[in-house]
PDB file of C-alpha atoms in Angstrom:
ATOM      1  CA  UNK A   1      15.849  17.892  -0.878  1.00 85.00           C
ATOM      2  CA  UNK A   2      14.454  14.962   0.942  1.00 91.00           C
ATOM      3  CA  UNK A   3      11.601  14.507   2.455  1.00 93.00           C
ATOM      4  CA  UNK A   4      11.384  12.978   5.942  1.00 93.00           C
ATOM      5  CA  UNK A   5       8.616  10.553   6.404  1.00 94.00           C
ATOM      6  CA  UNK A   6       6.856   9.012   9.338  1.00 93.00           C
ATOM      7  CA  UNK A   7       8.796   6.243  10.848  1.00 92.00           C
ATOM      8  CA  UNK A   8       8.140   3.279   8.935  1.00 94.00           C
ATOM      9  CA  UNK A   9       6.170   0.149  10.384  1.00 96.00           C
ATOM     10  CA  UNK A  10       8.921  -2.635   9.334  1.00 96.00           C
ATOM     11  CA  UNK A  11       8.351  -6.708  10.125  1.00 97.00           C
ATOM     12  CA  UNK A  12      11.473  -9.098   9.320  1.00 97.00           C
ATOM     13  CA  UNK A  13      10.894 -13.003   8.398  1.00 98.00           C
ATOM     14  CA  UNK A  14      13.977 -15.460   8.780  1.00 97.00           C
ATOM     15  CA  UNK A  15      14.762 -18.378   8.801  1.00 97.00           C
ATOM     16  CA  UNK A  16      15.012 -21.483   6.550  1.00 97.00           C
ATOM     17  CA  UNK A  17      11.086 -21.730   5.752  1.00 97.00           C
ATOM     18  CA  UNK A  18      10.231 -17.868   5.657  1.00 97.00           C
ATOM     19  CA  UNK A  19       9.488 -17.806   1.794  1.00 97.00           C
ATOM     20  CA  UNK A  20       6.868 -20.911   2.102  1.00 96.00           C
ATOM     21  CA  UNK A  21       5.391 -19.541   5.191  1.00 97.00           C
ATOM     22  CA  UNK A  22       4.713 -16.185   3.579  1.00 97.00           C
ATOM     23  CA  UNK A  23       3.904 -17.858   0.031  1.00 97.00           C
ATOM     24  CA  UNK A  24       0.945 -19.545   2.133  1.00 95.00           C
ATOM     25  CA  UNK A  25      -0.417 -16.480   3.939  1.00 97.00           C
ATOM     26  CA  UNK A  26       0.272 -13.488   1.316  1.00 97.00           C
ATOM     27  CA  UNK A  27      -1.918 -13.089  -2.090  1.00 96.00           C
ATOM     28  CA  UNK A  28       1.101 -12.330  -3.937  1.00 96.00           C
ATOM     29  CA  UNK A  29       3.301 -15.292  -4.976  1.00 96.00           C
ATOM     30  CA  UNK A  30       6.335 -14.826  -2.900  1.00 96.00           C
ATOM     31  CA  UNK A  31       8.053 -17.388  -4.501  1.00 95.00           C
ATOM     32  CA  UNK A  32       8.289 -16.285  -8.002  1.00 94.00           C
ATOM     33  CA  UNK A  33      10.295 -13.265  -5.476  1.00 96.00           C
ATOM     34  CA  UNK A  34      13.578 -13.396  -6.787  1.00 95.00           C
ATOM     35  CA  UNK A  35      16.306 -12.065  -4.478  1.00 96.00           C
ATOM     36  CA  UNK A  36      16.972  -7.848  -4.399  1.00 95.00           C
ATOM     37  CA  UNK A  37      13.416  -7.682  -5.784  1.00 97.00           C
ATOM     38  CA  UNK A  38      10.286  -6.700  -4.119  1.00 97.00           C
ATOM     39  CA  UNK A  39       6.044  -6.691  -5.245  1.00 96.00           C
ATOM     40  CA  UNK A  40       3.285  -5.189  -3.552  1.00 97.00           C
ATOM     41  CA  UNK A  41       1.275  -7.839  -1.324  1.00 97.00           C
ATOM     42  CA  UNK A  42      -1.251  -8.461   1.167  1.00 97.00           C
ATOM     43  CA  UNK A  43      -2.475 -10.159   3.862  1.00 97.00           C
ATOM     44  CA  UNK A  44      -6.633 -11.347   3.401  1.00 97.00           C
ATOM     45  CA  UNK A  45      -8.873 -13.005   5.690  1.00 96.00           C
ATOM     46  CA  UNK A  46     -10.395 -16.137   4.927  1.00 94.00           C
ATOM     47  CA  UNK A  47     -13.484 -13.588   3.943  1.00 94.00           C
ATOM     48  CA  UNK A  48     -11.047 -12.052   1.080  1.00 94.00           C
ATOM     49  CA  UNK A  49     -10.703  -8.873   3.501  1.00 96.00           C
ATOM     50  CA  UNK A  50      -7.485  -7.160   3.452  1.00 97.00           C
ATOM     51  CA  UNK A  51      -5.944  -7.048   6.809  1.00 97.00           C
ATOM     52  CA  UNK A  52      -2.640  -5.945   6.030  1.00 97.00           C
ATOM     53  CA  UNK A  53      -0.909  -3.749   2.978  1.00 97.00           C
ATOM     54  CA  UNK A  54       2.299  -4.221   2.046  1.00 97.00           C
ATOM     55  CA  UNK A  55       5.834  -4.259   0.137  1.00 97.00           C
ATOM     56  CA  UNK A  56       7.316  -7.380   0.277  1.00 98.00           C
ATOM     57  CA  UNK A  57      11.326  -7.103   0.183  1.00 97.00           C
ATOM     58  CA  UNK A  58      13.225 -10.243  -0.646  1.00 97.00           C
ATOM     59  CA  UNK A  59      16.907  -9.501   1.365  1.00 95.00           C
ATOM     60  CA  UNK A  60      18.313 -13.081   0.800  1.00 94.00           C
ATOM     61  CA  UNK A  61      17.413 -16.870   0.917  1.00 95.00           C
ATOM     62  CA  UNK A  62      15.707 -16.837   4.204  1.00 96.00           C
ATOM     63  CA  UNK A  63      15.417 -12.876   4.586  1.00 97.00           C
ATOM     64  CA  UNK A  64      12.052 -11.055   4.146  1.00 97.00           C
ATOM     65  CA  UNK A  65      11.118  -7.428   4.938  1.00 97.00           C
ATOM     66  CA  UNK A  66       7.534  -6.399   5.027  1.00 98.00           C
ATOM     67  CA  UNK A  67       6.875  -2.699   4.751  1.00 97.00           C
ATOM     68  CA  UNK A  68       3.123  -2.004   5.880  1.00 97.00           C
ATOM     69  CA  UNK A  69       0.889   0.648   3.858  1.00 96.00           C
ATOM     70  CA  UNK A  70      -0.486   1.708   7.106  1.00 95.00           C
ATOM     71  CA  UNK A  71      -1.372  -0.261  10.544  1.00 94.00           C
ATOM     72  CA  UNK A  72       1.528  -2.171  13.143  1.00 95.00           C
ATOM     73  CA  UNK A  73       4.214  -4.279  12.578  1.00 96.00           C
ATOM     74  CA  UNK A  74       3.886  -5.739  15.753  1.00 96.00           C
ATOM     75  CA  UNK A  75       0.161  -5.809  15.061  1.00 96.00           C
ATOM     76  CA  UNK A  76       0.592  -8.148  12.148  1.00 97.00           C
ATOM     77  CA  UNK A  77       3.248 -10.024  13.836  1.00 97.00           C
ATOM     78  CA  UNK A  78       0.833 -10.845  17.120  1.00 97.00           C
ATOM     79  CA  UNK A  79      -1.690 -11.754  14.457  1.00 96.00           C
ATOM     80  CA  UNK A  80       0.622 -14.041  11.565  1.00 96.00           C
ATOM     81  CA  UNK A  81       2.185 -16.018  14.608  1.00 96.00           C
ATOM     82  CA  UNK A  82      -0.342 -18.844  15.732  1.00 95.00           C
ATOM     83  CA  UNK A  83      -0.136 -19.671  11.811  1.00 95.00           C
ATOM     84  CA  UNK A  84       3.809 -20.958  12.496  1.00 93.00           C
ATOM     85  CA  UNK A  85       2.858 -23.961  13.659  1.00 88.00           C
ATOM     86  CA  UNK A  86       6.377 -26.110  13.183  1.00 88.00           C
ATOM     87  CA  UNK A  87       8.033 -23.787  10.468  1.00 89.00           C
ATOM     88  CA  UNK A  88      11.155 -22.251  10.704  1.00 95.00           C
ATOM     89  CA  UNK A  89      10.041 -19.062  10.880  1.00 96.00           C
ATOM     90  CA  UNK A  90      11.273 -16.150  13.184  1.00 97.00           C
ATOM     91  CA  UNK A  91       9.627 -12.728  13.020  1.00 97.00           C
ATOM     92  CA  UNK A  92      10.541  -9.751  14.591  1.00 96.00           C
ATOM     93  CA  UNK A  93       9.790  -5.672  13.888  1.00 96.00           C
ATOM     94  CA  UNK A  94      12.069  -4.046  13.104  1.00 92.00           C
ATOM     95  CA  UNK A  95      11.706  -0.479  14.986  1.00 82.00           C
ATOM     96  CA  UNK A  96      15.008   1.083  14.039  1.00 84.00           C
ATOM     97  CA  UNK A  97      14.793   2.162  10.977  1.00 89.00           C
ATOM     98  CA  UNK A  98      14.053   5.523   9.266  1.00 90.00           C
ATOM     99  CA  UNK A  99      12.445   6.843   6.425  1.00 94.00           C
ATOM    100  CA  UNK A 100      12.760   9.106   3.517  1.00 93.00           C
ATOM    101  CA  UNK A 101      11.221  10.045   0.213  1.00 94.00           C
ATOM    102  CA  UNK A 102      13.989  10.688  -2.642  1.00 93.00           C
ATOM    103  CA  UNK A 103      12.787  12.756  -6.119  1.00 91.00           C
ATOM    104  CA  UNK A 104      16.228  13.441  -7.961  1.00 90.00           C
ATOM    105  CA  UNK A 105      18.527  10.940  -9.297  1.00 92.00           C
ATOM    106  CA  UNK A 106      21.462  12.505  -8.128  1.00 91.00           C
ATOM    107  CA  UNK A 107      20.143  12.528  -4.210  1.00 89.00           C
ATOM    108  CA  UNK A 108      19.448   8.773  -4.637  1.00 90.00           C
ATOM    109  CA  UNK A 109      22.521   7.697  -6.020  1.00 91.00           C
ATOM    110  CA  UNK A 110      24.329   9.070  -3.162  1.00 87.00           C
ATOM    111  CA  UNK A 111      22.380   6.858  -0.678  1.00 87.00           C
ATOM    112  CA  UNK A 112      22.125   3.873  -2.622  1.00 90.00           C
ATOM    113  CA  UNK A 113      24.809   4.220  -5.640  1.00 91.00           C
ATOM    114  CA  UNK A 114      22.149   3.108  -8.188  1.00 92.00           C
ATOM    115  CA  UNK A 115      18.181   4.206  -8.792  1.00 93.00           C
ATOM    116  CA  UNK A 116      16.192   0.968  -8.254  1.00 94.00           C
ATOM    117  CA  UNK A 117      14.553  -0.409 -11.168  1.00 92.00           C
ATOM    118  CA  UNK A 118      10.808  -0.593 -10.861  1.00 92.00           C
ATOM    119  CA  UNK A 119      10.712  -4.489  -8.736  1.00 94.00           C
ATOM    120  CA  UNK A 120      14.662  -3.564  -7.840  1.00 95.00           C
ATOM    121  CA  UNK A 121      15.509  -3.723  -4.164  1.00 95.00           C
ATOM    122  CA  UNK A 122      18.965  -1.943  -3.840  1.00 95.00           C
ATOM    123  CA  UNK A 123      21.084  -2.325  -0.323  1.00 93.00           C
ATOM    124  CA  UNK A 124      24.172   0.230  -0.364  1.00 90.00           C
ATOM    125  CA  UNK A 125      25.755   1.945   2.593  1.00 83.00           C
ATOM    126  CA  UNK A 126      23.233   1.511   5.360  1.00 86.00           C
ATOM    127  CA  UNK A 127      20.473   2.132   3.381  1.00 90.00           C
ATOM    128  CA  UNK A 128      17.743   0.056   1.808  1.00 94.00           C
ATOM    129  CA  UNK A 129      16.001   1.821  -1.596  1.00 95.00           C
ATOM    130  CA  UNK A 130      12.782   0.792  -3.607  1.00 96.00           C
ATOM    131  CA  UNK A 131      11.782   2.838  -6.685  1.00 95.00           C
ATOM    132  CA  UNK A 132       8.126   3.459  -6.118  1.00 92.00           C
ATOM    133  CA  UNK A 133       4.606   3.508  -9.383  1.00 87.00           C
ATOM    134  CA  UNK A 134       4.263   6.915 -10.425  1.00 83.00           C
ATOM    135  CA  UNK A 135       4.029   9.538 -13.649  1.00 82.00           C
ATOM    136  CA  UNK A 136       7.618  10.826 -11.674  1.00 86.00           C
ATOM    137  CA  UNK A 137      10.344   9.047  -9.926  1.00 90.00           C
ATOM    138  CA  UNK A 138      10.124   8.626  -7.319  1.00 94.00           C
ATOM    139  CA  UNK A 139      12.618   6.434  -4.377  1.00 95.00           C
ATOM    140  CA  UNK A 140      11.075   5.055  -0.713  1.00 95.00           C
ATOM    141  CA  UNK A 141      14.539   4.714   1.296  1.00 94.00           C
ATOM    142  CA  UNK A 142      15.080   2.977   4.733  1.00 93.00           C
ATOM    143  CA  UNK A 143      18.181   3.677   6.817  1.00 88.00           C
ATOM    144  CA  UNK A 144      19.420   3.320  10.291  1.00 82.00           C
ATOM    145  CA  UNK A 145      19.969   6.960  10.680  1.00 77.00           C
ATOM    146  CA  UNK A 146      19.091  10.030   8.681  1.00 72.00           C
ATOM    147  CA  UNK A 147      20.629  12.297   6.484  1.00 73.00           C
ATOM    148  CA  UNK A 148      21.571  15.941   7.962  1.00 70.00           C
ATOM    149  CA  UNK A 149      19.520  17.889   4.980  1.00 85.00           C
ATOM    150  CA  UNK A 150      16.354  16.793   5.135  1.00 89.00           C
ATOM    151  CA  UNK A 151      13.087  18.576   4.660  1.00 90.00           C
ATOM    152  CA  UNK A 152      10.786  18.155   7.526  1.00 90.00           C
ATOM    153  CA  UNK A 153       7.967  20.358   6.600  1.00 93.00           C
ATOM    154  CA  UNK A 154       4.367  19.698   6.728  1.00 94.00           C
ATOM    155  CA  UNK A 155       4.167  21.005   2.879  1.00 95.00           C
ATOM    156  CA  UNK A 156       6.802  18.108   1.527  1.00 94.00           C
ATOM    157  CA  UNK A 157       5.199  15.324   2.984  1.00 95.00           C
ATOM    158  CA  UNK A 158       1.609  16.388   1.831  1.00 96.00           C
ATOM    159  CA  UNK A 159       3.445  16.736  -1.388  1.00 94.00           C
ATOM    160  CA  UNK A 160       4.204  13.166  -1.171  1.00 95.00           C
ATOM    161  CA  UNK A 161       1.531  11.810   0.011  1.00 95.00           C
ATOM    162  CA  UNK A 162      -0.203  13.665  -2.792  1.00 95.00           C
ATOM    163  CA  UNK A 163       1.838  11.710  -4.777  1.00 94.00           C
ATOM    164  CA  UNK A 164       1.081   8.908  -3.332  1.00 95.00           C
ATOM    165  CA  UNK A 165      -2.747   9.832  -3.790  1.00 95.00           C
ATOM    166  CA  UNK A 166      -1.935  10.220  -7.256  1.00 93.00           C
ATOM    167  CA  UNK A 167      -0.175   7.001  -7.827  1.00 93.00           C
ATOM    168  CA  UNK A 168      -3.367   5.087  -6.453  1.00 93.00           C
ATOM    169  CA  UNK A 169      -1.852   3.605  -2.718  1.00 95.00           C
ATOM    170  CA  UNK A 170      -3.456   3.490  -0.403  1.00 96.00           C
ATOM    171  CA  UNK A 171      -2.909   2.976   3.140  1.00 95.00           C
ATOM    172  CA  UNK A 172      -4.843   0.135   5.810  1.00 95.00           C
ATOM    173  CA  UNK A 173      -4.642   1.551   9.269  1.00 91.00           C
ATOM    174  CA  UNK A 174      -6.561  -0.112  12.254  1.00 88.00           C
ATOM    175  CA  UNK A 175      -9.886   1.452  10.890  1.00 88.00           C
ATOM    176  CA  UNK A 176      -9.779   0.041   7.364  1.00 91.00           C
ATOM    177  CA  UNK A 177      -8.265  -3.547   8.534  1.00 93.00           C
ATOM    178  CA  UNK A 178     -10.636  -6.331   8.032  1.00 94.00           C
ATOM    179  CA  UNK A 179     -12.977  -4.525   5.457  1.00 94.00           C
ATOM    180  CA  UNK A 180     -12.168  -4.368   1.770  1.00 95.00           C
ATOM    181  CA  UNK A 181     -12.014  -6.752  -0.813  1.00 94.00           C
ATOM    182  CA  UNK A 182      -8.145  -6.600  -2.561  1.00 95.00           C
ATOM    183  CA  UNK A 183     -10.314  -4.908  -5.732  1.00 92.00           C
ATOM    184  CA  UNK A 184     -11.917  -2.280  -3.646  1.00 93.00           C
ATOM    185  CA  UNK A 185      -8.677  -1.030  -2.942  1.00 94.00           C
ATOM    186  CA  UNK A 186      -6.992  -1.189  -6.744  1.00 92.00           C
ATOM    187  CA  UNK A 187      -4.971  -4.457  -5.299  1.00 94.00           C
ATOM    188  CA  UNK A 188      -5.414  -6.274  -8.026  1.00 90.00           C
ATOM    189  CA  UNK A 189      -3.576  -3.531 -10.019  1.00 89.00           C
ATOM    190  CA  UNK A 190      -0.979  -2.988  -8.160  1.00 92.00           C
ATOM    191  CA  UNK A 191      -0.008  -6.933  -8.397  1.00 91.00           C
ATOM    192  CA  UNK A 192      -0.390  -7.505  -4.818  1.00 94.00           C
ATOM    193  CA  UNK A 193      -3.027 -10.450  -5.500  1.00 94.00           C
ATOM    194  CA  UNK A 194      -2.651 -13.444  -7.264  1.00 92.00           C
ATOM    195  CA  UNK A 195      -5.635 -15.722  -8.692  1.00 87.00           C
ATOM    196  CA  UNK A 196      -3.253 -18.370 -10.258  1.00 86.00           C
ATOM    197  CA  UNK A 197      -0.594 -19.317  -7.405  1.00 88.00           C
ATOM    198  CA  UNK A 198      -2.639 -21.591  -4.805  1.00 85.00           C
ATOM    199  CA  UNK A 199      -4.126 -21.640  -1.692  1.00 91.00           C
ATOM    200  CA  UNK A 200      -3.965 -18.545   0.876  1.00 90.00           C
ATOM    201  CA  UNK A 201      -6.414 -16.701   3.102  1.00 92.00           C
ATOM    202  CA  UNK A 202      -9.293 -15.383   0.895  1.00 91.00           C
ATOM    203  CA  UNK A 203      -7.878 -17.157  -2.255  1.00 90.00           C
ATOM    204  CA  UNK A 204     -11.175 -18.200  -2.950  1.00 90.00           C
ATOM    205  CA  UNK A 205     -13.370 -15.475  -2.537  1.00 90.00           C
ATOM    206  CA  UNK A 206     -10.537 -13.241  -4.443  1.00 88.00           C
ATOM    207  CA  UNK A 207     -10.450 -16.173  -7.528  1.00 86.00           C
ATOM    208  CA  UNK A 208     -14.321 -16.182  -7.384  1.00 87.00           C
ATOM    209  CA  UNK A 209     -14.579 -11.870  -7.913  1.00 85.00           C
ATOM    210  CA  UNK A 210     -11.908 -12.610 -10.321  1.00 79.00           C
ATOM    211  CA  UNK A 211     -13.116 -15.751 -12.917  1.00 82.00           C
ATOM    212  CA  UNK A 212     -17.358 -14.928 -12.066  1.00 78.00           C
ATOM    213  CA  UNK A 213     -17.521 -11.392 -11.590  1.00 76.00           C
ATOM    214  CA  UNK A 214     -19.623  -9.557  -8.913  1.00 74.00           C
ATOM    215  CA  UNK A 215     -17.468  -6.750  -7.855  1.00 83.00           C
ATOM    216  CA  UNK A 216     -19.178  -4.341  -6.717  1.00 85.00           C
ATOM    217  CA  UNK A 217     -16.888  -1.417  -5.211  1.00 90.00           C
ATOM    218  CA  UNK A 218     -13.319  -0.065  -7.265  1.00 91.00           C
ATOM    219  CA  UNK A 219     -11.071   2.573  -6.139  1.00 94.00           C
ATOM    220  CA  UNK A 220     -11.559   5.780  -7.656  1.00 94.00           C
ATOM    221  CA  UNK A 221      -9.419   9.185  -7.658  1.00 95.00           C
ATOM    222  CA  UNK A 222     -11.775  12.158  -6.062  1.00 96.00           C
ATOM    223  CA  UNK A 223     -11.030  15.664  -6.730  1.00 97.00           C
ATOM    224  CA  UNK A 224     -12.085  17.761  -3.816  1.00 97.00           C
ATOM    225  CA  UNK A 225     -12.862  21.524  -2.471  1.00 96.00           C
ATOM    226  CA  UNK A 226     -12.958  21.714   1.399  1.00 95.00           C
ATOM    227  CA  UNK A 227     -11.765  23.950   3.973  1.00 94.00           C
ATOM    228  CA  UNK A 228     -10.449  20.602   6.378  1.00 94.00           C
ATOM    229  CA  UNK A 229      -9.120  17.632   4.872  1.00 95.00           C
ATOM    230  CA  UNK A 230     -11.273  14.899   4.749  1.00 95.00           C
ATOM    231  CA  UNK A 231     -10.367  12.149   6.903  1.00 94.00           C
ATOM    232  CA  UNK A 232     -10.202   7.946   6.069  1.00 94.00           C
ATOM    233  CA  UNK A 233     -13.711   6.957   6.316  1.00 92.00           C
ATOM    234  CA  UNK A 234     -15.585   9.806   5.853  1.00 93.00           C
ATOM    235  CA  UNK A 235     -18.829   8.744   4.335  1.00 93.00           C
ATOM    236  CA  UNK A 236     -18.948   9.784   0.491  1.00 93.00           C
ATOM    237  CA  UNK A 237     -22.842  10.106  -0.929  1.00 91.00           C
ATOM    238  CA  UNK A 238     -23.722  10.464  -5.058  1.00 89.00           C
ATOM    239  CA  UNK A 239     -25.369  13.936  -5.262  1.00 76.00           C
ATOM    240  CA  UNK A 240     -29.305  12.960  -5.210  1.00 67.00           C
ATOM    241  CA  UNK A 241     -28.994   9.204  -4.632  1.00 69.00           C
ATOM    242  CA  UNK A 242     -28.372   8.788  -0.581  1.00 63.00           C
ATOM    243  CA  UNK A 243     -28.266   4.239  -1.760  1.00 64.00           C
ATOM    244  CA  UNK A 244     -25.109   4.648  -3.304  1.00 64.00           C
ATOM    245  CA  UNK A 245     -22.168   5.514  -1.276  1.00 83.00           C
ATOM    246  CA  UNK A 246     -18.467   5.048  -0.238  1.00 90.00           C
ATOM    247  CA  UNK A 247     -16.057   6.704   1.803  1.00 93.00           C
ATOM    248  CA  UNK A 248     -12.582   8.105   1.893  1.00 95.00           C
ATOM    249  CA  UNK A 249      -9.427   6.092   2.057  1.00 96.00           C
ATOM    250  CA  UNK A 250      -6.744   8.802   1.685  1.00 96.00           C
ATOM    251  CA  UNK A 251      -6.723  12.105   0.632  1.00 97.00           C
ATOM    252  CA  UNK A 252      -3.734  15.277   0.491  1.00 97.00           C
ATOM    253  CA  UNK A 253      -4.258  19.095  -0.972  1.00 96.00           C
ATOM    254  CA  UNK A 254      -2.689  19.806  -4.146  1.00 94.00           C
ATOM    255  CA  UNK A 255      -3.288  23.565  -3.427  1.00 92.00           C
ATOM    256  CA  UNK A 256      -4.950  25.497  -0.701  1.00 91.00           C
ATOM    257  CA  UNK A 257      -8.521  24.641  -0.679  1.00 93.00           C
ATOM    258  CA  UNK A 258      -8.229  21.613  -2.969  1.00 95.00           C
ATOM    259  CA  UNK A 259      -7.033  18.038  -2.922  1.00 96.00           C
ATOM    260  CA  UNK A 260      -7.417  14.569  -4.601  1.00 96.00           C
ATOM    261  CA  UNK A 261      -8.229  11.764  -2.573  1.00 96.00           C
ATOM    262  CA  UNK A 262      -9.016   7.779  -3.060  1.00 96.00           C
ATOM    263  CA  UNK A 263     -12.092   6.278  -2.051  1.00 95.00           C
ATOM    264  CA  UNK A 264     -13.573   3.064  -2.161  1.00 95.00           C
ATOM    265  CA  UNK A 265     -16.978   3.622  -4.507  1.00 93.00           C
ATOM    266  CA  UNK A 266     -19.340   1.850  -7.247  1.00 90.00           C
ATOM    267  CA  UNK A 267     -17.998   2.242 -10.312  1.00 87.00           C
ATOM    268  CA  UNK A 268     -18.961   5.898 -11.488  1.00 89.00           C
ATOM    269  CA  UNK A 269     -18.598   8.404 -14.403  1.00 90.00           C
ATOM    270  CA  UNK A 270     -15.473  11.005 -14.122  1.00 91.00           C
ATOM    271  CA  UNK A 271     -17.287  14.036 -13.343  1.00 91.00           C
ATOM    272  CA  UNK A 272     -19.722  12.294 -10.920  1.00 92.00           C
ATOM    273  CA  UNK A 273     -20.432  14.608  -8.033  1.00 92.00           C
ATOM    274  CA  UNK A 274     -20.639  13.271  -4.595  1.00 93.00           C
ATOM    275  CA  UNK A 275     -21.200  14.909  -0.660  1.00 91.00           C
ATOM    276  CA  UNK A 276     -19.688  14.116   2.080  1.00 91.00           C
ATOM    277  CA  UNK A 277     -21.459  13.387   5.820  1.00 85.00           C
ATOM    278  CA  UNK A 278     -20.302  15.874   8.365  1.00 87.00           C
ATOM    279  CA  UNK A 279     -18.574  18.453   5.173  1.00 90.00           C
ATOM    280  CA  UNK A 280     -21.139  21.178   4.862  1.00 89.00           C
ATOM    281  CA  UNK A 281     -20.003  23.358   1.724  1.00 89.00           C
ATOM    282  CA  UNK A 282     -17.454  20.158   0.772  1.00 92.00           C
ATOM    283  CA  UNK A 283     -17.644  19.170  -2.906  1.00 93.00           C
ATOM    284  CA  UNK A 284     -15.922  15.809  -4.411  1.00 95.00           C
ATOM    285  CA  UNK A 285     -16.268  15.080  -8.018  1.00 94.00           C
ATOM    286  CA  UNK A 286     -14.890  11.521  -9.700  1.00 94.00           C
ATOM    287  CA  UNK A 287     -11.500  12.083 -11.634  1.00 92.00           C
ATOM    288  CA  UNK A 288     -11.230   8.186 -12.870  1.00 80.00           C
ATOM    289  CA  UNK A 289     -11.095   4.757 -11.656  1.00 71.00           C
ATOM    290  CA  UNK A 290      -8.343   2.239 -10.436  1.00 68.00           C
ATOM    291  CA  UNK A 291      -8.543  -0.908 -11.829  1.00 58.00           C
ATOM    292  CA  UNK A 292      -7.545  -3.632 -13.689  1.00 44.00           C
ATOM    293  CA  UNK A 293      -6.538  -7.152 -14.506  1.00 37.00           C
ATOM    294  CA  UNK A 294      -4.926  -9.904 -11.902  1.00 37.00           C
ATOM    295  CA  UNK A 295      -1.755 -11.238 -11.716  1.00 39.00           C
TER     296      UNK A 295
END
């Protein structure tokens, strides 16, 4: 059954110069966006900081649909305007649609007619489907309205966000915003950054990490035993060496008692044990590490 998930933050860009516009302010190289395809992207300040997370739809021509990883539509929107200037740009959010998360073929070809490929973008019947990175398929599907059998639960969507966990997104809400280099976050791997396309925000502290080297932070996969769930930014410390440190970006149970979470950390060992501030009796040990190559 489907799993209903929270109402999706959403920003449409028209008009006849909205693939420049957001080929100039995204790392990813919107161009090379061919239409009914989509890549992961981002939004950096001119520190390299990731402001925003995001898929980047390509719906036609002059049609572009952002789906944040966390944070506001209208947020970003407020924010991406004074950077217009004279382009033929409109941007508006796009607060009607709905969300679900689709695990069997057969439920997903009756919204869309077709499983998305793995960059695929499929529009059928009201609905709008992207396949999403994963050992399982797995479908993210927008729609104007619902279907009747869905599964509302508090156990299916920590399934998928475990999932999610799993797959190594993670999600930039108001906290995180302004923060993070693209590579502390597994960015890079995801293809949301590009260090060959030009000039954006943060191109050049991103092509500088990239080329000369110097990162110091990757994401890394956390297995965990707590009785609460540890929440984005709680502080992560190395057992027995309070100078190195992190903290939480997402986290979900996998059974009672125990979860996986990302964090934002050195680079450390699997099997690295780490505290957490504020977790008395909380353990967190390092599964692996998220990272790779650009573009």
């Amino acid at each position: 059954m489907p799993t209903a998930l929270p109402s999706p933050q959403v920003l449409e860009i028209t008009g006849a110069d909205a693939v420049a516009f957001a080929h100039a302010q995204f790392a990813s190289d919107v161009r090379a966006l061919g239409n009914g395809h989509w890549h992961w992207s981002a939004w950096l300040s001119a520190q390299g900081r990731v402001r925003a997370f995001f898929r980047v739809l390509r719906i036609g021509d002059e049609h572009l649909l952002l789906i944040l990883q966390g944070g506001s539509a209208e947020t970003l929107r407020a924010a991406l305007a004074p950077f217009v200037f004279r382009a033929k740009v409109q941007m508006r959010v796009a607060g009607t649609w709905q969300a679900i998360g689709v695990d069997r073929h057969d439920d997903v070809l009756e919204y869309l007619g077709a499983a998305p490929g793995p960059t695929e973008t499929v529009i059928a019947n009201g609905h709008i489907g992207v396949a999403l990175p994963g050992p399982q398929p797995r479908w993210y599907v927008l729609g104007g309205t619902l279907p009747a059998t869905l599964d509302t639960s508090p156990a299916a969507l920590n399934r998928w966000n475990a999932a999610d966990v799993a797959a190594g997104l993670v999600e930039i809400g108001d906290a995180q915003a302004d923060r993070f280099l693209p590579s502390w976050l597994g960015l890079d791997e995801l293809g949301a950054v590009s260090v060959r396309k030009g000039c954006y925000p943060g191109q050049e502290i991103v092509a500088r990490v990239h080329f000369k080297g110097g990162n110091k932070r990757w994401l890394q996969q956390l297995a965990f035993r707590a009785d609460v769930m540890p929440a984005p930014g709680t502080s992560l410390t190395v057992d027995h060496d309070a100078g190195t440190s992190g903290e939480v970006l997402r986290a979900a149970w996998t059974e009672s008692g125990q979860g996986l979470a990302l964090a934002t950390l050195p680079k450390l060992p699997a099997g690295t044990a780490l505290t957490a501030s504020g977790m008395p009796g909380a353990s967190f040990r390092v599964v692996s590490s998220i990272d790779g190559p650009s573009d």
